[in-house]
Coordinates of N, CA, C and O in Angstrom, one line a residue:
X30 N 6.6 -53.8 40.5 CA 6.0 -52.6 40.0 C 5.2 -53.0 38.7 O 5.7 -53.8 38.0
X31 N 4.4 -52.5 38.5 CA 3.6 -52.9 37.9 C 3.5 -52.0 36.1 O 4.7 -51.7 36.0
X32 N 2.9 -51.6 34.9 CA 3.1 -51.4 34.1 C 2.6 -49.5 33.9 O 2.8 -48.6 33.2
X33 N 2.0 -49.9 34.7 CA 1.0 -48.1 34.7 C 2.3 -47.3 35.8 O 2.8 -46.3 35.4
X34 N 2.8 -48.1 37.1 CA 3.8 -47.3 37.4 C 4.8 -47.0 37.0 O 5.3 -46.0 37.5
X35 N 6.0 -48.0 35.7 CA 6.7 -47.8 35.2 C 6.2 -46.4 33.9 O 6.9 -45.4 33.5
X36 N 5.4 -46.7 33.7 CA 5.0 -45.4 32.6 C 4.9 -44.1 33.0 O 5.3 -43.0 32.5
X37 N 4.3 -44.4 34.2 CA 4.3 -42.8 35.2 C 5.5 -42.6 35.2 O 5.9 -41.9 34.2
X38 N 6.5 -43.2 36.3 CA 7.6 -42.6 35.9 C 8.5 -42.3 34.9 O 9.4 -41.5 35.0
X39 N 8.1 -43.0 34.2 CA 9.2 -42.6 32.3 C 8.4 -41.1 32.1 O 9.1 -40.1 32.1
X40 N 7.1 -40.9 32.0 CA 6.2 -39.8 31.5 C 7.0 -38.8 32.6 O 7.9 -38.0 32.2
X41 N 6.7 -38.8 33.9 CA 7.2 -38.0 34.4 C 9.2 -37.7 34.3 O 9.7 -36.6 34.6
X42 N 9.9 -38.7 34.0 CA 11.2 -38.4 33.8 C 11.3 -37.7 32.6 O 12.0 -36.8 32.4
X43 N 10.1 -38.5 31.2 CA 10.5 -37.2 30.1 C 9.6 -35.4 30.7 O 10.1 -34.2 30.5
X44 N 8.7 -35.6 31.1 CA 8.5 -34.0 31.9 C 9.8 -33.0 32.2 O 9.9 -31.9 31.7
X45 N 10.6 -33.7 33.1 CA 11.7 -33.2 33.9 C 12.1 -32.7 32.9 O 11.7 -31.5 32.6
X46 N 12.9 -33.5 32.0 CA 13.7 -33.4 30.7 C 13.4 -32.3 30.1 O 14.3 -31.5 30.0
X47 N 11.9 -32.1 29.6 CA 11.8 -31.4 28.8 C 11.5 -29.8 29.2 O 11.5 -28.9 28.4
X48 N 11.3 -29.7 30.6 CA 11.4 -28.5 31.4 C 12.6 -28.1 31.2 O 12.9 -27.0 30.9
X49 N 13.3 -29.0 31.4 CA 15.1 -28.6 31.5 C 15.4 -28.2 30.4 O 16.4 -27.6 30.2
X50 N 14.6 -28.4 29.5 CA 15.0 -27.7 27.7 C 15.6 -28.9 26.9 O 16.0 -28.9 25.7
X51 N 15.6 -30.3 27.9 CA 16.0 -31.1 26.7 C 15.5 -31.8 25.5 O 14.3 -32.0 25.8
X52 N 15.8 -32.2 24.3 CA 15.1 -32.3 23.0 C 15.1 -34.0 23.5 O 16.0 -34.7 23.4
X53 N 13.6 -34.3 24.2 CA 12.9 -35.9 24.1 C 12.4 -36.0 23.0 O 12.0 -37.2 22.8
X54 N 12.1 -35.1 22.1 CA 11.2 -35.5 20.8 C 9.9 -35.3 20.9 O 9.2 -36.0 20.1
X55 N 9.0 -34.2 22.1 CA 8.3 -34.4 22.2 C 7.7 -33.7 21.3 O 8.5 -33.1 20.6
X56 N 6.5 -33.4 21.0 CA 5.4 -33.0 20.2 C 4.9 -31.1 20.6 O 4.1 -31.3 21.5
X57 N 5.0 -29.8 20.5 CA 4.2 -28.9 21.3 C 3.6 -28.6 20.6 O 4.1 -28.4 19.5
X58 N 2.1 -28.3 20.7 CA 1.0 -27.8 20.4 C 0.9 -26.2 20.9 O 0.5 -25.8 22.0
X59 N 1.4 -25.4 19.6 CA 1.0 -23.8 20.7 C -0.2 -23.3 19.9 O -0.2 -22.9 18.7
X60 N -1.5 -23.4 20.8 CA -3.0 -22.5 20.5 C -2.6 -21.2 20.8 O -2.0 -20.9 21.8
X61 N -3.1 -20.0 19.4 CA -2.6 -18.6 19.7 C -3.9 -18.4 20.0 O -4.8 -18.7 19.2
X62 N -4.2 -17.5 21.5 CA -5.7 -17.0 21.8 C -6.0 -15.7 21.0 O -4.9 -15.1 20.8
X63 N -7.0 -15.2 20.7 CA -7.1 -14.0 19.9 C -7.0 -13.1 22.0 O -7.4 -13.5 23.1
X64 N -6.2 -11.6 21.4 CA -6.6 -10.9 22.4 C -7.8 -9.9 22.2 O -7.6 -8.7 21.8
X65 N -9.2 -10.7 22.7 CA -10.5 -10.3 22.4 C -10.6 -8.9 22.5 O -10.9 -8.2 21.5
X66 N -10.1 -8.2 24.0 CA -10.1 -6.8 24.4 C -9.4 -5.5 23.6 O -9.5 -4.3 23.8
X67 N -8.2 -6.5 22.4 CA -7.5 -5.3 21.6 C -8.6 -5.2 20.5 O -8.8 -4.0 20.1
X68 N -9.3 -6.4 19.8 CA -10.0 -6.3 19.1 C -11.1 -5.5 19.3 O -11.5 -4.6 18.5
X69 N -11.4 -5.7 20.1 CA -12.8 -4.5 20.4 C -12.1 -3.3 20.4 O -12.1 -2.7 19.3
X70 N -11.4 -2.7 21.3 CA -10.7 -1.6 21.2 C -10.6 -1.1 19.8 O -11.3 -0.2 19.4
X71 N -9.6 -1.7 19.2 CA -9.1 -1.1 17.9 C -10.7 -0.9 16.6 O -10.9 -0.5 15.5
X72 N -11.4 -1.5 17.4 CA -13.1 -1.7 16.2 C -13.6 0.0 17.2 O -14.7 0.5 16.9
X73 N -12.9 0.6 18.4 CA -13.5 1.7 19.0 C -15.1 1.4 19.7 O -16.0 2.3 19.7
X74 N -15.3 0.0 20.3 CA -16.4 -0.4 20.6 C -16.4 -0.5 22.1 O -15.4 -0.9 22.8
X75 N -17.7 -0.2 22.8 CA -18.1 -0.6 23.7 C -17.6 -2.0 23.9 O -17.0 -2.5 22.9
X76 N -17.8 -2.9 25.3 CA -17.9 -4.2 25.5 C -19.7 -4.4 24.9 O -20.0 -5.3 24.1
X77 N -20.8 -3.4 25.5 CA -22.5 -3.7 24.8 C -22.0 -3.7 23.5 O -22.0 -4.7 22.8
X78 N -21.5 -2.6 23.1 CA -21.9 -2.6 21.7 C -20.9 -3.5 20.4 O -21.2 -3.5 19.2
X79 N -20.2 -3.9 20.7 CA -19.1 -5.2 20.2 C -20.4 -6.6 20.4 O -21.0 -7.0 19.5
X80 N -20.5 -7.1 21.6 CA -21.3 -7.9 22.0 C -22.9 -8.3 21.0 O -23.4 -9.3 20.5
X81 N -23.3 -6.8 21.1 CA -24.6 -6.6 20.7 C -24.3 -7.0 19.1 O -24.7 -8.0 18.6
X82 N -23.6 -6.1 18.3 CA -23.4 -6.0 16.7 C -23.1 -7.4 16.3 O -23.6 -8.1 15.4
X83 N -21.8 -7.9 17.3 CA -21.2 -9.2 16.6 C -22.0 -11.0 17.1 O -21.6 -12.1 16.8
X84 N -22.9 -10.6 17.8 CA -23.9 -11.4 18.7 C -23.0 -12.2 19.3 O -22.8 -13.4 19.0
X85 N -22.4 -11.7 20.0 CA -21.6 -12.7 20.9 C -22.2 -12.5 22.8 O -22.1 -11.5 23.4
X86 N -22.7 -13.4 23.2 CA -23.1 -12.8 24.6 C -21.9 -11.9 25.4 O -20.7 -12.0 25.4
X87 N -22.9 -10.7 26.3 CA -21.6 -10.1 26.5 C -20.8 -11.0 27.9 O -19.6 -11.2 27.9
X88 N -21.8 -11.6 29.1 CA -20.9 -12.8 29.9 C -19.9 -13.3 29.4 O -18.9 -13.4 30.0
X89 N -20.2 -13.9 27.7 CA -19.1 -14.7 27.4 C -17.8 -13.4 27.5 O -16.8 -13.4 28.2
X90 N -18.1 -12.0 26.1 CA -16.9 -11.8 25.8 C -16.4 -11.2 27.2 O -15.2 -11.5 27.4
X91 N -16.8 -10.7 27.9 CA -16.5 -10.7 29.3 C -15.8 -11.3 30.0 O -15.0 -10.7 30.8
X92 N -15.9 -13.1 29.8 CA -15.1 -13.7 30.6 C -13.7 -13.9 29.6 O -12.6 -14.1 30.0
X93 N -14.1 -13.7 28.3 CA -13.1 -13.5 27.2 C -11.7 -12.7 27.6 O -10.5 -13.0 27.7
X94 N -12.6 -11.4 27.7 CA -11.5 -9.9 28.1 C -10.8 -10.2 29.8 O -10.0 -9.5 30.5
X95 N -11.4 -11.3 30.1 CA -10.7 -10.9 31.8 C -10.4 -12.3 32.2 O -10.7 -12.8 33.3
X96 N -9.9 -13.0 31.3 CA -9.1 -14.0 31.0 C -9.8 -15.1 32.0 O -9.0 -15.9 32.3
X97 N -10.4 -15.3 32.3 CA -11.6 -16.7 32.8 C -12.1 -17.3 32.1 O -13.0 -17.9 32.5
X98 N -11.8 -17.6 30.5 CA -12.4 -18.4 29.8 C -11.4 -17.6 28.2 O -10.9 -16.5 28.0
X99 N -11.4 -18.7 27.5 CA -10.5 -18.7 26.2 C -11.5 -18.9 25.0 O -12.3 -19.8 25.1
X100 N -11.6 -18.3 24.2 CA -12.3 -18.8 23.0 C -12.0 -20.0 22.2 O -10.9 -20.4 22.1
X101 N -13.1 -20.6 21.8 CA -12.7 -22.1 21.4 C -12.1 -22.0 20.1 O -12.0 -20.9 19.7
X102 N -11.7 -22.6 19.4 CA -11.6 -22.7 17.9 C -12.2 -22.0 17.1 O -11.7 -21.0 16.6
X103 N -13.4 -22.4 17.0 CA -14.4 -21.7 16.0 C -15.1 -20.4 16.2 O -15.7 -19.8 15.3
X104 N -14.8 -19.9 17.6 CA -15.0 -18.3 18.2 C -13.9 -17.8 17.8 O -13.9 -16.8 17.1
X105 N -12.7 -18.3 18.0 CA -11.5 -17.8 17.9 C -11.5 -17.5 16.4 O -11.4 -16.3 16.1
X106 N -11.5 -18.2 15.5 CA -11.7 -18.0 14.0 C -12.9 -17.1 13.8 O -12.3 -16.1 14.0
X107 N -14.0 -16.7 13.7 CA -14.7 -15.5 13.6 C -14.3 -14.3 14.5 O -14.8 -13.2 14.4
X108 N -13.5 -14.6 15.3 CA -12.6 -12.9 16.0 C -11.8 -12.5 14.9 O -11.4 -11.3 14.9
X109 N -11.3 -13.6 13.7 CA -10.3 -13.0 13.7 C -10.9 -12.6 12.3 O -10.4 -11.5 11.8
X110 N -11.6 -13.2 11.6 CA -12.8 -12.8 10.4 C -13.3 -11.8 10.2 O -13.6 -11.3 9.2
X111 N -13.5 -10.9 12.3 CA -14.4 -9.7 12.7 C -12.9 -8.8 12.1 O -12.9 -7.8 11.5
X112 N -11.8 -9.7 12.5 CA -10.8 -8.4 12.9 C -10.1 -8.0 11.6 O -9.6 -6.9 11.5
X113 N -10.2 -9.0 10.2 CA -10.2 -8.7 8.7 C -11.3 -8.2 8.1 O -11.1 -7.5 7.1
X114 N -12.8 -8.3 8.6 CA -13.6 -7.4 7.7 C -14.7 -7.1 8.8 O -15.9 -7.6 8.7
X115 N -14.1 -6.2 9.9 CA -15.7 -6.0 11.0 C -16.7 -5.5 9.9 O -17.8 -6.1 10.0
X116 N -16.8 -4.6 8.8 CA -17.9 -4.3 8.1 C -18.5 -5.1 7.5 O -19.7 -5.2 7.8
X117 N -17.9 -6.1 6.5 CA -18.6 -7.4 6.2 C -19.6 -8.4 7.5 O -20.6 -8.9 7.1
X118 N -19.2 -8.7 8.6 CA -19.8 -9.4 9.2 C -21.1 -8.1 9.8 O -22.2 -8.4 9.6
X119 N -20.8 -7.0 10.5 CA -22.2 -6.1 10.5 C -22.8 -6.3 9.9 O -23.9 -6.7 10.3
X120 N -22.5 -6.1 8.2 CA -23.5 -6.1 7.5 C -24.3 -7.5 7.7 O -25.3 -7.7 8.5
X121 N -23.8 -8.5 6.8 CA -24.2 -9.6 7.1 C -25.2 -10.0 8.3 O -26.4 -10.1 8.2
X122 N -24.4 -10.0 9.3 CA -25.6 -10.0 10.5 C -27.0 -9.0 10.4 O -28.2 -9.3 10.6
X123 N -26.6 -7.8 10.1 CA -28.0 -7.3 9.7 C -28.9 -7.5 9.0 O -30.0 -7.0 9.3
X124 N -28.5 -8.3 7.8 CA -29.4 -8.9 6.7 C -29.6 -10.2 6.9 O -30.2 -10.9 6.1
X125 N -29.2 -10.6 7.9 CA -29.5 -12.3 8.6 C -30.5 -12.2 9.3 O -31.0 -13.2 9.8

């Protein structure tokens, strides 16, 4: 057996493990997604008019709200910028 199939299987024995709830030590990374669709909501906005104001294409927030696509990092952080000062970024945007 060679060195790539011993690792598969150790990788896949710690998998098992850790499904089972056992502590291997492994590492989890939890990404919190913004829920784009409450945000708009709670701002009382259209999907156009959320889109249009905050220049986000509406395809994208679209595929946002109906879960086919996740905001990346740096969308994810101005959702949540929109969701501490939507009036600040309107404005802004209007005088940009």
């Amino acid at each position: 057996m060679n060195k790539f199939s011993r690792d598969l299987i150790q990788a896949m024995s710690e998998a098992v493990a850790f499904a089972e709830g056992k502590n291997i030590g492994a590492r989890v990374t939890v990404v919190e997604v913004p829920d784009v669709r409450a945000i708009r909501r709670g701002l009382h906005m259209s999907q156009q008019r959320f889109a249009a104001t905050y220049r986000i294409p509406l395809p994208t927030l679209k595929n946002w709200e109906q879960g086919r696509r996740s905001p990346d990092a740096p969308a994810a952080a101005y959702l949540q910028v929109i969701v501490r000062q939507p009036k600040v970024i309107r404005e802004a945007l209007q005088n940009g």
